[in-house]
mmCIF file of C-alpha atoms in Angstrom:
data_model
loop_
_atom_site.group_PDB
_atom_site.id
_atom_site.type_symbol
_atom_site.label_atom_id
_atom_site.label_comp_id
_atom_site.label_asym_id
_atom_site.label_seq_id
_atom_site.Cartn_x
_atom_site.Cartn_y
_atom_site.Cartn_z
ATOM 1 C CA MET A 1 -190.927 131.657 46.869
ATOM 2 C CA ILE A 2 -193.994 129.868 45.545
ATOM 3 C CA SER A 3 -192.223 128.102 42.698
ATOM 4 C CA ALA A 4 -189.324 127.068 44.959
ATOM 5 C CA ALA A 5 -191.728 125.565 47.502
ATOM 6 C CA GLU A 6 -193.695 123.773 44.798
ATOM 7 C CA ALA A 7 -190.487 122.423 43.248
ATOM 8 C CA GLY A 8 -189.436 121.146 46.666
ATOM 9 C CA GLY A 9 -192.739 119.311 47.127
ATOM 10 C CA ALA A 10 -193.803 121.149 50.266
ATOM 11 C CA GLU A 11 -197.203 120.188 51.662
ATOM 12 C CA ASN A 12 -197.729 123.865 52.504
ATOM 13 C CA ILE A 13 -195.963 126.702 50.779
ATOM 14 C CA LEU A 14 -196.267 129.131 53.651
ATOM 15 C CA SER A 15 -196.941 128.851 57.362
ATOM 16 C CA LEU A 16 -198.687 132.094 58.145
ATOM 17 C CA PRO A 17 -201.189 132.032 61.007
ATOM 18 C CA ILE A 18 -204.360 133.291 59.376
ATOM 19 C CA GLY A 19 -206.944 131.063 61.046
ATOM 20 C CA GLU A 20 -210.657 131.206 60.432
ATOM 21 C CA GLU A 21 -211.019 134.873 61.373
ATOM 22 C CA GLY A 22 -207.883 136.291 59.751
ATOM 23 C CA ASP A 23 -204.849 137.755 61.438
ATOM 24 C CA PRO A 24 -203.987 141.300 60.360
ATOM 25 C CA TYR A 25 -200.822 141.315 62.476
ATOM 26 C CA HIS A 26 -199.293 138.366 60.632
ATOM 27 C CA MET A 27 -200.762 139.429 57.263
ATOM 28 C CA GLN A 28 -199.078 142.842 57.451
ATOM 29 C CA PRO A 29 -195.896 141.796 55.602
ATOM 30 C CA ILE A 30 -197.909 140.495 52.659
ATOM 31 C CA TYR A 31 -200.313 143.436 52.757
ATOM 32 C CA THR A 32 -197.527 146.015 52.640
ATOM 33 C CA SER A 33 -195.337 144.132 50.159
ATOM 34 C CA ALA A 34 -198.331 144.031 47.852
ATOM 35 C CA GLY A 35 -198.741 147.823 48.029
ATOM 36 C CA GLY A 36 -201.130 148.260 50.949
ATOM 37 C CA TYR A 37 -200.601 150.578 53.876
ATOM 38 C CA LEU A 38 -202.641 151.653 56.874
ATOM 39 C CA PHE A 39 -201.309 155.172 57.426
ATOM 40 C CA GLY A 40 -198.978 157.310 55.378
ATOM 41 C CA LYS A 41 -196.155 159.254 56.957
ATOM 42 C CA ASP A 42 -195.662 162.952 57.438
ATOM 43 C CA SER A 43 -192.550 164.910 56.451
ATOM 44 C CA GLU A 44 -190.857 163.883 59.732
ATOM 45 C CA GLY A 45 -191.486 160.174 59.149
ATOM 46 C CA SER A 46 -194.235 159.858 61.769
ATOM 47 C CA LEU A 47 -197.514 158.136 61.000
ATOM 48 C CA ASP A 48 -200.058 160.529 59.507
ATOM 49 C CA PRO A 49 -203.634 159.638 60.544
ATOM 50 C CA SER A 50 -204.984 161.964 57.851
ATOM 51 C CA ASP A 51 -203.465 159.686 55.167
ATOM 52 C CA LEU A 52 -205.501 156.514 55.511
ATOM 53 C CA GLY A 53 -204.379 153.884 53.002
ATOM 54 C CA VAL A 54 -207.258 151.452 53.465
ATOM 55 C CA GLY A 55 -209.413 151.629 50.364
ATOM 56 C CA GLU A 56 -206.701 153.335 48.323
ATOM 57 C CA GLU A 57 -205.303 151.823 45.124
ATOM 58 C CA GLY A 58 -202.345 150.053 46.776
ATOM 59 C CA SER A 59 -204.485 148.517 49.500
ATOM 60 C CA LEU A 60 -207.048 147.329 46.982
ATOM 61 C CA ALA A 61 -204.249 145.770 44.914
ATOM 62 C CA ALA A 62 -202.946 144.130 48.104
ATOM 63 C CA ALA A 63 -206.394 142.712 48.846
ATOM 64 C CA ASP A 64 -206.557 141.289 45.318
ATOM 65 C CA LYS A 65 -203.107 139.705 45.733
ATOM 66 C CA ILE A 66 -204.062 138.222 49.109
ATOM 67 C CA ALA A 67 -207.229 136.767 47.568
ATOM 68 C CA GLU A 68 -205.166 135.314 44.716
ATOM 69 C CA LEU A 69 -202.735 133.729 47.189
ATOM 70 C CA GLY A 70 -205.707 132.208 48.998
ATOM 71 C CA GLU A 71 -207.132 130.824 45.760
ATOM 72 C CA GLN A 72 -203.713 129.334 44.926
ATOM 73 C CA GLY A 73 -203.591 127.631 48.329
ATOM 74 C CA VAL A 74 -200.554 129.624 49.466
ATOM 75 C CA LEU A 75 -202.561 131.189 52.295
ATOM 76 C CA LYS A 76 -204.711 128.741 54.240
ATOM 77 C CA ASN A 77 -207.166 129.478 57.018
ATOM 78 C CA SER A 78 -206.389 126.016 58.448
ATOM 79 C CA ILE A 79 -202.989 127.402 59.500
ATOM 80 C CA ASN A 80 -203.320 129.319 62.754
ATOM 81 C CA GLY A 81 -201.370 130.345 65.829
ATOM 82 C CA ASP A 82 -201.535 126.813 67.211
ATOM 83 C CA ASN A 83 -199.922 125.039 64.248
ATOM 84 C CA SER A 84 -198.020 127.547 62.088
ATOM 85 C CA ILE A 85 -194.632 127.086 63.754
ATOM 86 C CA SER A 86 -194.922 123.317 64.151
ATOM 87 C CA LEU A 87 -195.879 122.856 60.486
ATOM 88 C CA PHE A 88 -192.630 124.577 59.583
ATOM 89 C CA THR A 89 -190.434 122.806 62.140
ATOM 90 C CA GLU A 90 -191.885 119.426 61.111
ATOM 91 C CA GLY A 91 -191.019 120.123 57.461
ATOM 92 C CA LYS A 92 -194.627 120.420 56.338
ATOM 93 C CA SER A 93 -194.264 124.064 55.240
ATOM 94 C CA ALA A 94 -191.495 125.481 53.110
ATOM 95 C CA TYR A 95 -191.640 128.978 54.606
ATOM 96 C CA LEU A 96 -192.704 130.577 57.869
ATOM 97 C CA ILE A 97 -193.662 134.165 58.542
ATOM 98 C CA SER A 98 -193.567 134.692 62.274
ATOM 99 C CA GLY A 99 -191.773 136.628 64.956
ATOM 100 C CA PRO A 100 -188.861 136.141 67.310
ATOM 101 C CA TRP A 101 -190.961 133.863 69.550
ATOM 102 C CA ALA A 102 -190.665 131.144 66.859
ATOM 103 C CA LEU A 103 -186.884 131.139 66.828
ATOM 104 C CA GLY A 104 -186.411 128.710 69.752
ATOM 105 C CA ASP A 105 -188.662 126.080 68.164
ATOM 106 C CA VAL A 106 -187.015 126.528 64.774
ATOM 107 C CA ARG A 107 -183.532 126.164 66.264
ATOM 108 C CA ASP A 108 -184.626 123.104 68.252
ATOM 109 C CA ALA A 109 -185.855 121.467 65.014
ATOM 110 C CA GLY A 110 -182.192 121.005 64.098
ATOM 111 C CA PHE A 111 -182.171 121.975 60.435
ATOM 112 C CA GLU A 112 -180.430 124.800 58.629
ATOM 113 C CA PHE A 113 -182.586 127.851 58.052
ATOM 114 C CA THR A 114 -182.241 131.414 56.914
ATOM 115 C CA ILE A 115 -183.941 134.467 58.348
ATOM 116 C CA SER A 116 -184.774 137.156 55.846
ATOM 117 C CA PRO A 117 -187.143 140.070 55.464
ATOM 118 C CA SER A 118 -190.537 139.210 54.050
ATOM 119 C CA PRO A 119 -190.316 139.027 50.281
ATOM 120 C CA ALA A 120 -191.575 142.021 48.379
ATOM 121 C CA SER A 121 -192.101 141.717 44.683
ATOM 122 C CA ARG A 122 -191.798 144.969 42.769
ATOM 123 C CA ALA A 123 -194.725 143.787 40.688
ATOM 124 C CA TRP A 124 -196.891 143.940 43.815
ATOM 125 C CA ARG A 125 -195.784 147.394 44.934
ATOM 126 C CA MET A 126 -197.906 150.425 44.312
ATOM 127 C CA PRO A 127 -196.561 153.907 45.046
ATOM 128 C CA ARG A 128 -197.734 155.374 48.320
ATOM 129 C CA ARG A 129 -199.254 158.795 48.331
ATOM 130 C CA SER A 130 -196.916 161.548 49.405
ATOM 131 C CA PRO A 131 -198.016 163.785 52.254
ATOM 132 C CA ALA A 132 -199.462 167.064 51.040
#
C-alpha cells in the first residue's frame, strides 16, 4: 500500500482520522493487523475480559508499527474527522480507512474505487494468546 501510493505521487498515503488526540476507533484496523488486540476470546468466541491484550507482545509490536508509520508520514495527526474523507475524494490521499458514512461522498467524487478489508501484513501479525 505504501509503495503503491508513493509510486502514484500521492500527497498523503493514507486518510485515517487520527487528529491531535488520536482516534482508537479508526486506528483499530491498523492496531489489530499489526498484532494488537484489546480482549481475547473464550472457547465460545465471546470476548474474554480476563484476557487483556494491551501491554502484551502483539499490542507492543502494534504500537511500534504505528509509531513507525507515524515517523514515515503515513499516519498524520493533521488528518482528522473533518478532512479525512475530503482529502481522499479530492485525490490528495491514495487510501482511506473509514466507515459506511464515507461511501456517499466517495461515490459523489465520480472516480472508480475499490472497497476492501484493511490490509494485514503477515509480518505484522503476532499470535494471540489462546484462552486457558
